[in-house]
mmCIF file of C-alpha atoms and ligand atoms in Angstrom:
data_model
loop_
_atom_site.group_PDB
_atom_site.id
_atom_site.type_symbol
_atom_site.label_atom_id
_atom_site.label_comp_id
_atom_site.label_asym_id
_atom_site.label_seq_id
_atom_site.Cartn_x
_atom_site.Cartn_y
_atom_site.Cartn_z
ATOM 1 C CA MET A 1068 16.021 8.409 80.059
ATOM 2 C CA LYS A 1069 19.598 9.688 79.713
ATOM 3 C CA ILE A 1070 21.139 8.706 76.417
ATOM 4 C CA LEU A 1071 24.639 9.119 75.021
ATOM 5 C CA VAL A 1072 24.672 9.393 71.230
ATOM 6 C CA VAL A 1073 28.171 8.827 69.891
ATOM 7 C CA GLY A 1074 28.346 10.293 66.390
ATOM 8 C CA GLY A 1075 25.217 12.370 67.025
ATOM 9 C CA ALA A 1076 26.403 15.180 64.724
ATOM 10 C CA GLY A 1077 26.375 12.879 61.676
ATOM 11 C CA TYR A 1078 23.602 11.949 59.252
ATOM 12 C CA ILE A 1079 21.860 9.133 61.117
ATOM 13 C CA GLY A 1080 22.932 10.271 64.598
ATOM 14 C CA SER A 1081 21.498 13.776 64.180
ATOM 15 C CA HIS A 1082 18.085 12.439 63.097
ATOM 16 C CA MET A 1083 18.204 10.083 66.098
ATOM 17 C CA VAL A 1084 18.916 12.947 68.501
ATOM 18 C CA LYS A 1085 15.849 14.769 67.195
ATOM 19 C CA LEU A 1086 13.640 11.722 67.740
ATOM 20 C CA LEU A 1087 15.052 11.117 71.256
ATOM 21 C CA ALA A 1088 14.361 14.726 72.207
ATOM 22 C CA GLN A 1089 10.772 14.350 70.938
ATOM 23 C CA GLN A 1090 10.462 11.307 73.197
ATOM 24 C CA GLY A 1091 11.564 13.368 76.203
ATOM 25 C CA CYS A 1092 15.049 11.860 76.605
ATOM 26 C CA LYS A 1093 18.014 13.778 77.955
ATOM 27 C CA VAL A 1094 20.602 13.565 75.198
ATOM 28 C CA THR A 1095 24.362 14.007 75.244
ATOM 29 C CA VAL A 1096 26.195 13.882 71.911
ATOM 30 C CA PHE A 1097 29.845 12.819 71.723
ATOM 31 C CA ASP A 1098 31.356 13.508 68.309
ATOM 32 C CA ASN A 1099 34.824 14.369 67.012
ATOM 33 C CA LEU A 1100 33.248 16.466 64.218
ATOM 34 C CA SER A 1101 35.467 14.813 61.608
ATOM 35 C CA PHE A 1102 32.367 14.382 59.470
ATOM 36 C CA GLY A 1103 29.606 15.677 61.713
ATOM 37 C CA HIS A 1104 28.235 19.214 61.815
ATOM 38 C CA VAL A 1105 27.715 21.278 64.977
ATOM 39 C CA ASP A 1106 24.501 22.771 63.582
ATOM 40 C CA ALA A 1107 23.076 19.277 62.997
ATOM 41 C CA VAL A 1108 22.868 18.748 66.764
ATOM 42 C CA LEU A 1109 19.442 20.262 67.311
ATOM 43 C CA HIS A 1110 19.004 19.094 70.903
ATOM 44 C CA GLY A 1111 20.975 18.171 73.985
ATOM 45 C CA ALA A 1112 24.583 18.872 74.898
ATOM 46 C CA LEU A 1113 27.443 18.408 72.434
ATOM 47 C CA VAL A 1114 30.737 17.122 73.818
ATOM 48 C CA VAL A 1115 33.479 17.294 71.190
ATOM 49 C CA GLY A 1116 35.798 14.357 71.639
ATOM 50 C CA ASP A 1117 37.250 11.261 70.049
ATOM 51 C CA LEU A 1118 36.735 7.618 70.955
ATOM 52 C CA ALA A 1119 40.512 7.123 70.715
ATOM 53 C CA ASP A 1120 40.828 9.404 73.750
ATOM 54 C CA THR A 1121 40.111 7.199 76.754
ATOM 55 C CA GLN A 1122 40.640 10.113 79.151
ATOM 56 C CA ALA A 1123 37.882 12.042 77.405
ATOM 57 C CA LEU A 1124 35.632 8.977 77.730
ATOM 58 C CA ASP A 1125 36.475 8.697 81.432
ATOM 59 C CA ALA A 1126 35.670 12.376 81.925
ATOM 60 C CA LEU A 1127 32.351 11.908 80.105
ATOM 61 C CA PHE A 1128 31.196 8.790 81.943
ATOM 62 C CA SER A 1129 32.375 9.960 85.383
ATOM 63 C CA THR A 1130 30.217 13.098 85.110
ATOM 64 C CA HIS A 1131 27.090 11.569 83.536
ATOM 65 C CA ASP A 1132 24.858 8.700 84.422
ATOM 66 C CA PHE A 1133 23.802 7.215 81.069
ATOM 67 C CA ASP A 1134 21.043 4.630 80.777
ATOM 68 C CA VAL A 1135 21.795 3.773 77.159
ATOM 69 C CA VAL A 1136 24.679 4.361 74.745
ATOM 70 C CA MET A 1137 24.055 4.560 70.976
ATOM 71 C CA HIS A 1138 27.019 4.336 68.630
ATOM 72 C CA PHE A 1139 26.801 5.891 65.152
ATOM 73 C CA ALA A 1140 30.411 7.061 64.765
ATOM 74 C CA SER A 1141 32.306 5.037 62.215
ATOM 75 C CA SER A 1142 34.137 5.164 58.914
ATOM 76 C CA ILE A 1143 31.768 4.021 56.163
ATOM 77 C CA LEU A 1144 33.477 4.020 52.772
ATOM 78 C CA VAL A 1145 33.909 0.516 51.382
ATOM 79 C CA GLY A 1146 36.569 1.475 48.812
ATOM 80 C CA GLU A 1147 38.604 3.415 51.372
ATOM 81 C CA SER A 1148 38.428 0.451 53.738
ATOM 82 C CA VAL A 1149 40.145 -1.702 51.105
ATOM 83 C CA GLN A 1150 42.886 0.921 50.566
ATOM 84 C CA ASN A 1151 43.349 1.769 54.235
ATOM 85 C CA PRO A 1152 42.148 -1.111 56.433
ATOM 86 C CA ALA A 1153 44.183 0.187 59.392
ATOM 87 C CA LYS A 1154 41.873 3.204 59.610
ATOM 88 C CA TYR A 1155 38.795 0.953 59.624
ATOM 89 C CA TYR A 1156 40.037 -1.461 62.258
ATOM 90 C CA ARG A 1157 41.193 1.440 64.440
ATOM 91 C CA ASN A 1158 38.103 3.638 64.085
ATOM 92 C CA ASN A 1159 35.442 0.972 63.882
ATOM 93 C CA VAL A 1160 36.852 -1.777 66.092
ATOM 94 C CA ALA A 1161 39.538 -0.468 68.496
ATOM 95 C CA ASN A 1162 37.733 2.795 69.226
ATOM 96 C CA THR A 1163 34.437 0.974 69.713
ATOM 97 C CA GLN A 1164 36.204 -1.257 72.217
ATOM 98 C CA ASN A 1165 37.349 1.862 74.105
ATOM 99 C CA LEU A 1166 33.721 2.874 74.333
ATOM 100 C CA LEU A 1167 32.542 -0.570 75.438
ATOM 101 C CA ASP A 1168 35.295 -0.870 78.058
ATOM 102 C CA THR A 1169 34.374 2.525 79.466
ATOM 103 C CA MET A 1170 30.730 1.428 79.616
ATOM 104 C CA VAL A 1171 31.692 -1.708 81.539
ATOM 105 C CA LYS A 1172 33.909 0.341 83.870
ATOM 106 C CA TYR A 1173 31.044 2.720 84.702
ATOM 107 C CA ASP A 1174 28.429 -0.012 84.771
ATOM 108 C CA VAL A 1175 26.430 1.224 81.753
ATOM 109 C CA LYS A 1176 25.048 -1.961 80.216
ATOM 110 C CA LYS A 1177 22.734 -1.031 77.338
ATOM 111 C CA PHE A 1178 24.159 -0.450 73.872
ATOM 112 C CA ILE A 1179 22.644 0.213 70.437
ATOM 113 C CA PHE A 1180 25.038 -0.414 67.556
ATOM 114 C CA SER A 1181 24.921 0.749 63.914
ATOM 115 C CA SER A 1182 25.735 -2.311 61.885
ATOM 116 C CA THR A 1183 25.382 -2.896 58.175
ATOM 117 C CA ALA A 1184 24.219 -5.226 55.428
ATOM 118 C CA ALA A 1185 27.920 -5.368 54.439
ATOM 119 C CA ILE A 1186 28.462 -8.007 57.172
ATOM 120 C CA PHE A 1187 26.684 -10.545 54.929
ATOM 121 C CA GLY A 1188 28.994 -10.182 51.924
ATOM 122 C CA GLU A 1189 27.793 -11.627 48.626
ATOM 123 C CA PRO A 1190 24.131 -12.606 49.182
ATOM 124 C CA GLN A 1191 23.527 -16.345 49.147
ATOM 125 C CA TYR A 1192 19.775 -15.796 48.938
ATOM 126 C CA THR A 1193 17.351 -12.888 48.877
ATOM 127 C CA PRO A 1194 15.787 -11.277 50.854
ATOM 128 C CA ILE A 1195 18.496 -11.441 53.523
ATOM 129 C CA ASP A 1196 17.364 -12.447 56.992
ATOM 130 C CA GLU A 1197 19.304 -12.342 60.261
ATOM 131 C CA VAL A 1198 20.639 -15.892 60.012
ATOM 132 C CA HIS A 1199 22.134 -15.405 56.543
ATOM 133 C CA PRO A 1200 25.874 -16.369 56.660
ATOM 134 C CA LYS A 1201 28.185 -13.511 57.656
ATOM 135 C CA LEU A 1202 30.990 -13.500 55.092
ATOM 136 C CA PRO A 1203 31.953 -9.828 54.662
ATOM 137 C CA ILE A 1204 34.077 -9.130 51.587
ATOM 138 C CA ASN A 1205 35.796 -5.901 52.634
ATOM 139 C CA PRO A 1206 37.406 -4.408 55.775
ATOM 140 C CA TYR A 1207 34.402 -2.130 56.363
ATOM 141 C CA GLY A 1208 32.010 -5.095 56.589
ATOM 142 C CA ARG A 1209 34.523 -7.122 58.581
ATOM 143 C CA SER A 1210 35.023 -4.297 61.091
ATOM 144 C CA LYS A 1211 31.286 -4.162 61.799
ATOM 145 C CA TRP A 1212 30.981 -7.945 62.047
ATOM 146 C CA MET A 1213 33.931 -8.004 64.471
ATOM 147 C CA VAL A 1214 32.128 -5.561 66.732
ATOM 148 C CA GLU A 1215 28.976 -7.698 66.616
ATOM 149 C CA GLN A 1216 31.097 -10.661 67.749
ATOM 150 C CA ILE A 1217 32.812 -8.622 70.475
ATOM 151 C CA LEU A 1218 29.337 -7.677 71.684
ATOM 152 C CA GLU A 1219 28.341 -11.332 71.999
ATOM 153 C CA ASP A 1220 31.399 -11.938 74.198
ATOM 154 C CA TYR A 1221 30.773 -8.787 76.271
ATOM 155 C CA ASP A 1222 27.214 -9.929 76.893
ATOM 156 C CA ARG A 1223 28.411 -13.326 78.113
ATOM 157 C CA ALA A 1224 31.257 -11.965 80.254
ATOM 158 C CA TYR A 1225 29.993 -8.567 81.448
ATOM 159 C CA ALA A 1226 26.211 -8.727 80.864
ATOM 160 C CA LEU A 1227 26.476 -5.786 78.474
ATOM 161 C CA LYS A 1228 23.249 -6.043 76.444
ATOM 162 C CA SER A 1229 23.174 -4.784 72.884
ATOM 163 C CA ILE A 1230 20.914 -4.335 69.901
ATOM 164 C CA CYS A 1231 22.745 -4.455 66.563
ATOM 165 C CA LEU A 1232 20.855 -2.914 63.660
ATOM 166 C CA ARG A 1233 22.033 -3.862 60.209
ATOM 167 C CA TYR A 1234 21.155 -1.033 57.868
ATOM 168 C CA PHE A 1235 20.489 -1.608 54.215
ATOM 169 C CA ASN A 1236 20.401 1.714 52.281
ATOM 170 C CA ALA A 1237 19.682 4.547 54.716
ATOM 171 C CA CYS A 1238 18.352 7.569 52.841
ATOM 172 C CA GLY A 1239 15.880 10.440 52.853
ATOM 173 C CA ALA A 1240 15.768 13.370 55.233
ATOM 174 C CA ASP A 1241 13.838 14.839 58.133
ATOM 175 C CA PRO A 1242 10.315 15.606 56.790
ATOM 176 C CA ASP A 1243 10.408 18.946 58.690
ATOM 177 C CA GLY A 1244 13.361 19.955 56.525
ATOM 178 C CA LYS A 1245 15.692 20.610 59.458
ATOM 179 C CA LEU A 1246 18.147 17.776 58.843
ATOM 180 C CA GLY A 1247 19.466 15.715 55.969
ATOM 181 C CA GLU A 1248 22.434 14.009 54.395
ATOM 182 C CA ARG A 1249 25.675 16.061 54.248
ATOM 183 C CA HIS A 1250 28.461 13.621 53.488
ATOM 184 C CA ASP A 1251 31.743 14.905 52.127
ATOM 185 C CA PRO A 1252 32.620 13.230 49.884
ATOM 186 C CA GLU A 1253 29.098 12.142 48.955
ATOM 187 C CA THR A 1254 29.041 8.636 47.528
ATOM 188 C CA HIS A 1255 25.406 7.625 47.988
ATOM 189 C CA LEU A 1256 23.116 7.292 45.026
ATOM 190 C CA ILE A 1257 20.074 9.411 45.971
ATOM 191 C CA PRO A 1258 21.951 12.562 47.094
ATOM 192 C CA LEU A 1259 24.230 12.305 44.052
ATOM 193 C CA VAL A 1260 21.300 12.067 41.645
ATOM 194 C CA LEU A 1261 19.603 14.993 43.383
ATOM 195 C CA GLN A 1262 22.798 17.053 43.191
ATOM 196 C CA ALA A 1263 22.748 16.423 39.448
ATOM 197 C CA ALA A 1264 19.089 17.530 39.364
ATOM 198 C CA ALA A 1265 20.017 20.697 41.272
ATOM 199 C CA GLY A 1266 22.786 21.475 38.781
ATOM 200 C CA LYS A 1267 25.527 20.950 41.387
ATOM 201 C CA ARG A 1268 27.054 18.194 39.323
ATOM 202 C CA ASP A 1269 26.869 17.631 35.602
ATOM 203 C CA ASN A 1270 25.592 14.066 35.599
ATOM 204 C CA ILE A 1271 25.216 10.782 37.420
ATOM 205 C CA THR A 1272 27.135 7.672 36.428
ATOM 206 C CA VAL A 1273 25.321 4.350 36.690
ATOM 207 C CA PHE A 1274 27.774 1.760 37.957
ATOM 208 C CA GLY A 1275 26.992 -1.198 35.712
ATOM 209 C CA GLN A 1276 24.005 -1.954 33.474
ATOM 210 C CA ASP A 1277 24.733 -5.603 32.826
ATOM 211 C CA TYR A 1278 23.616 -7.169 36.101
ATOM 212 C CA GLY A 1279 21.143 -10.026 36.104
ATOM 213 C CA THR A 1280 18.245 -7.773 37.128
ATOM 214 C CA PRO A 1281 15.208 -6.722 35.036
ATOM 215 C CA ASP A 1282 16.790 -3.442 33.824
ATOM 216 C CA GLY A 1283 20.416 -4.533 34.302
ATOM 217 C CA THR A 1284 21.175 -2.113 37.166
ATOM 218 C CA CYS A 1285 21.727 -3.007 40.833
ATOM 219 C CA ILE A 1286 18.785 -3.392 43.157
ATOM 220 C CA ARG A 1287 18.931 -1.979 46.697
ATOM 221 C CA ASP A 1288 16.595 -1.647 49.658
ATOM 222 C CA TYR A 1289 16.154 2.053 50.481
ATOM 223 C CA ILE A 1290 14.973 2.787 53.994
ATOM 224 C CA HIS A 1291 13.904 6.249 55.167
ATOM 225 C CA ILE A 1292 16.070 7.751 57.887
ATOM 226 C CA VAL A 1293 13.057 8.490 60.113
ATOM 227 C CA ASP A 1294 11.922 4.854 59.936
ATOM 228 C CA LEU A 1295 15.456 3.732 60.664
ATOM 229 C CA CYS A 1296 15.612 5.965 63.749
ATOM 230 C CA GLN A 1297 12.201 4.748 64.876
ATOM 231 C CA ALA A 1298 13.576 1.181 64.863
ATOM 232 C CA HIS A 1299 16.408 2.343 67.148
ATOM 233 C CA TRP A 1300 13.905 3.871 69.529
ATOM 234 C CA LEU A 1301 11.946 0.597 69.587
ATOM 235 C CA GLY A 1302 15.261 -1.189 70.171
ATOM 236 C CA ILE A 1303 15.803 0.926 73.279
ATOM 237 C CA GLN A 1304 12.314 -0.070 74.529
ATOM 238 C CA HIS A 1305 13.124 -3.701 73.844
ATOM 239 C CA LEU A 1306 16.366 -3.497 75.812
ATOM 240 C CA SER A 1307 14.582 -1.769 78.694
ATOM 241 C CA ASN A 1308 11.732 -4.301 78.734
ATOM 242 C CA TYR A 1309 13.610 -7.550 78.147
ATOM 243 C CA ASN A 1310 17.304 -6.800 78.845
ATOM 244 C CA GLN A 1311 18.217 -9.136 76.011
ATOM 245 C CA SER A 1312 20.761 -8.757 73.206
ATOM 246 C CA LYS A 1313 19.255 -8.921 69.692
ATOM 247 C CA ARG A 1314 20.225 -8.339 66.059
ATOM 248 C CA TYR A 1315 17.862 -7.005 63.392
ATOM 249 C CA ASN A 1316 18.063 -6.319 59.667
ATOM 250 C CA LEU A 1317 16.498 -2.988 58.756
ATOM 251 C CA GLY A 1318 15.113 -2.339 55.303
ATOM 252 C CA ASN A 1319 11.820 -1.940 53.479
ATOM 253 C CA GLY A 1320 11.971 -5.437 52.068
ATOM 254 C CA ASP A 1321 11.362 -3.820 48.687
ATOM 255 C CA GLY A 1322 14.076 -3.482 46.089
ATOM 256 C CA PHE A 1323 14.538 -0.608 43.640
ATOM 257 C CA SER A 1324 17.049 -0.551 40.813
ATOM 258 C CA VAL A 1325 19.477 2.315 40.225
ATOM 259 C CA GLN A 1326 17.498 3.145 37.074
ATOM 260 C CA GLN A 1327 14.220 3.213 39.019
ATOM 261 C CA VAL A 1328 15.785 5.559 41.579
ATOM 262 C CA ILE A 1329 16.924 7.911 38.806
ATOM 263 C CA ASP A 1330 13.451 7.804 37.214
ATOM 264 C CA VAL A 1331 11.769 8.645 40.529
ATOM 265 C CA CYS A 1332 14.254 11.492 41.085
ATOM 266 C CA LYS A 1333 13.361 12.898 37.645
ATOM 267 C CA LEU A 1334 9.665 12.650 38.468
ATOM 268 C CA VAL A 1335 9.920 14.255 41.926
ATOM 269 C CA THR A 1336 12.247 17.093 40.886
ATOM 270 C CA GLY A 1337 10.779 17.723 37.443
ATOM 271 C CA LYS A 1338 14.384 18.110 36.237
ATOM 272 C CA ASP A 1339 16.181 16.438 33.431
ATOM 273 C CA ILE A 1340 19.147 14.477 34.758
ATOM 274 C CA SER A 1341 22.075 13.528 32.556
ATOM 275 C CA VAL A 1342 22.919 9.854 33.037
ATOM 276 C CA LEU A 1343 26.218 8.227 32.028
ATOM 277 C CA CYS A 1344 26.860 4.502 31.803
ATOM 278 C CA GLY A 1345 29.859 3.463 33.859
ATOM 279 C CA GLU A 1346 31.702 0.318 34.817
ATOM 280 C CA ARG A 1347 30.531 -1.878 37.660
ATOM 281 C CA ARG A 1348 31.789 -0.728 41.075
ATOM 282 C CA GLU A 1349 33.941 -3.375 42.698
ATOM 283 C CA GLY A 1350 32.223 -5.352 45.435
ATOM 284 C CA ASP A 1351 28.657 -4.363 44.453
ATOM 285 C CA PRO A 1352 26.273 -7.354 44.636
ATOM 286 C CA ALA A 1353 23.456 -7.318 42.058
ATOM 287 C CA ILE A 1354 20.668 -7.414 44.643
ATOM 288 C CA LEU A 1355 20.666 -6.455 48.335
ATOM 289 C CA VAL A 1356 17.237 -6.601 49.916
ATOM 290 C CA ALA A 1357 16.413 -7.074 53.601
ATOM 291 C CA ASP A 1358 14.009 -9.453 55.216
ATOM 292 C CA ALA A 1359 13.093 -7.147 58.087
ATOM 293 C CA SER A 1360 10.199 -9.263 59.349
ATOM 294 C CA LEU A 1361 11.941 -9.957 62.674
ATOM 295 C CA ALA A 1362 12.123 -6.228 63.491
ATOM 296 C CA VAL A 1363 8.495 -5.881 62.402
ATOM 297 C CA SER A 1364 7.289 -8.732 64.632
ATOM 298 C CA GLU A 1365 9.560 -8.350 67.689
ATOM 299 C CA LEU A 1366 9.948 -4.579 67.829
ATOM 300 C CA ALA A 1367 6.503 -3.800 66.371
ATOM 301 C CA TRP A 1368 8.346 -1.677 63.811
ATOM 302 C CA LYS A 1369 6.151 -0.184 61.091
ATOM 303 C CA PRO A 1370 8.103 1.730 58.449
ATOM 304 C CA ARG A 1371 6.062 4.805 57.539
ATOM 305 C CA TYR A 1372 7.781 6.271 54.493
ATOM 306 C CA VAL A 1373 7.930 3.205 52.299
ATOM 307 C CA LYS A 1374 7.320 4.900 48.963
ATOM 308 C CA LEU A 1375 10.454 5.847 47.075
ATOM 309 C CA GLU A 1376 8.678 9.062 45.969
ATOM 310 C CA GLU A 1377 8.339 10.158 49.607
ATOM 311 C CA ILE A 1378 11.949 9.298 50.429
ATOM 312 C CA VAL A 1379 13.204 11.208 47.404
ATOM 313 C CA SER A 1380 10.926 14.208 47.973
ATOM 314 C CA HIS A 1381 12.215 14.639 51.555
ATOM 315 C CA ALA A 1382 15.789 14.350 50.305
ATOM 316 C CA TRP A 1383 15.003 16.864 47.528
ATOM 317 C CA GLN A 1384 13.507 19.341 50.004
ATOM 318 C CA TRP A 1385 16.801 19.074 51.925
ATOM 319 C CA GLU A 1386 18.928 19.361 48.785
ATOM 320 C CA LEU A 1387 17.138 22.583 47.864
ATOM 321 C CA LYS A 1388 18.257 24.087 51.180
ATOM 322 C CA GLY A 1389 21.787 23.833 49.853
ATOM 323 C CA LYS A 1390 23.565 22.824 53.051
ATOM 324 C CA ASP A 1391 26.315 20.791 51.525
ATOM 325 C CA ASP A 1392 29.401 21.806 53.486
HETATM 326 N N1 UDP B 359 25.479 3.882 42.394
HETATM 327 C C1 UDP B 359 25.622 4.313 41.076
HETATM 328 N N2 UDP B 359 26.226 5.522 40.863
HETATM 329 C C2 UDP B 359 26.696 6.312 41.869
HETATM 330 C C3 UDP B 359 26.531 5.866 43.209
HETATM 331 C C4 UDP B 359 25.916 4.635 43.432
HETATM 332 O O1 UDP B 359 25.225 3.637 40.134
HETATM 333 O O2 UDP B 359 27.257 7.379 41.589
HETATM 334 C C5 UDP B 359 24.831 2.582 42.654
HETATM 335 C C6 UDP B 359 25.705 1.588 43.402
HETATM 336 O O3 UDP B 359 26.500 0.840 42.487
HETATM 337 C C7 UDP B 359 24.667 0.734 44.125
HETATM 338 C C8 UDP B 359 23.512 1.714 44.377
HETATM 339 O O4 UDP B 359 23.727 2.813 43.485
HETATM 340 O O5 UDP B 359 24.189 -0.268 43.275
HETATM 341 C C9 UDP B 359 23.502 2.242 45.801
HETATM 342 O O6 UDP B 359 24.802 2.704 46.106
HETATM 343 P P1 UDP B 359 25.131 3.533 47.417
HETATM 344 O O7 UDP B 359 26.572 3.915 47.350
HETATM 345 O O8 UDP B 359 24.124 4.638 47.575
HETATM 346 O O9 UDP B 359 24.860 2.522 48.615
HETATM 347 P P2 UDP B 359 25.446 1.044 48.876
HETATM 348 O O10 UDP B 359 24.456 0.108 48.254
HETATM 349 O O11 UDP B 359 26.811 0.971 48.275
HETATM 350 O O12 UDP B 359 25.432 0.954 50.362
#
């Protein structure tokens, strides 16, 4: 199978490329390297280009014959999306439309899309299943929900079939130690706590300790990057077998509080971590946990690294490598 991975030099995309190569796929990565890293592309060919550049997309699709397109390239910072919505609607919506229009033009009709739990907004119940109301509360979440809606219309009009995967908290690293999280700036909890454990930052600030949860800190659903990528691979099989558009929530279905994450990080690293109490972060719901039973039943998805200790120890192994540029 010939697969285009847009954003394949980034955190999730690079782990996906590794899995696709293991499955014997021929991979082409398209990435503008704004956040990705050349040395994270362990397999396949890297084409450096931007989704805003429709000529580059034409050149790519006219010289390749892709079976499936996977799209991981997007802006992901909630706070920034509130300050600069134009960037989010351009990068995440308009540029995605360039990609979809090029697919239609070259008759490539299978698409896997990185969506997010942020499309649901403030949870109305927990765990969150696929039919939960979609009421995103920031431009980031809205941009992803818009693409999901565009995809419904493109299916109806152009028979472009898609699988949208709504990630809860993607985390962890390649168990072989070859890949991991390298965001700049890093905003995610686990890498930040581990940077504090490694002495790269002085402390970790807990954003709010007065939530209505058992220890007062926010509860999230942390899903290992390898399990997340495995769900994408199963999504590709599903598209190939049934040629049907579907949407799935991806998480462990198990919630861990910020305090629990910090405690596990202390245990795994054996380091003392200085913890500060901070204000709540705007837009953070108290509890975000996935009901991923649809992915489990329809895709036969079986998350393998469900223990927080395993997730953190893979991330720690990566942190110790020190690749943070
Ligand atoms: N968090 C925190 N301190 C930090 C970063 C994150 O307390 O320095 C909390 C955040 O408020 C949320 C959880 O950790 O409750 C996970 O945040 P992250 O940014 O990793 O993912 P999100 O849930 O926002 O997608």
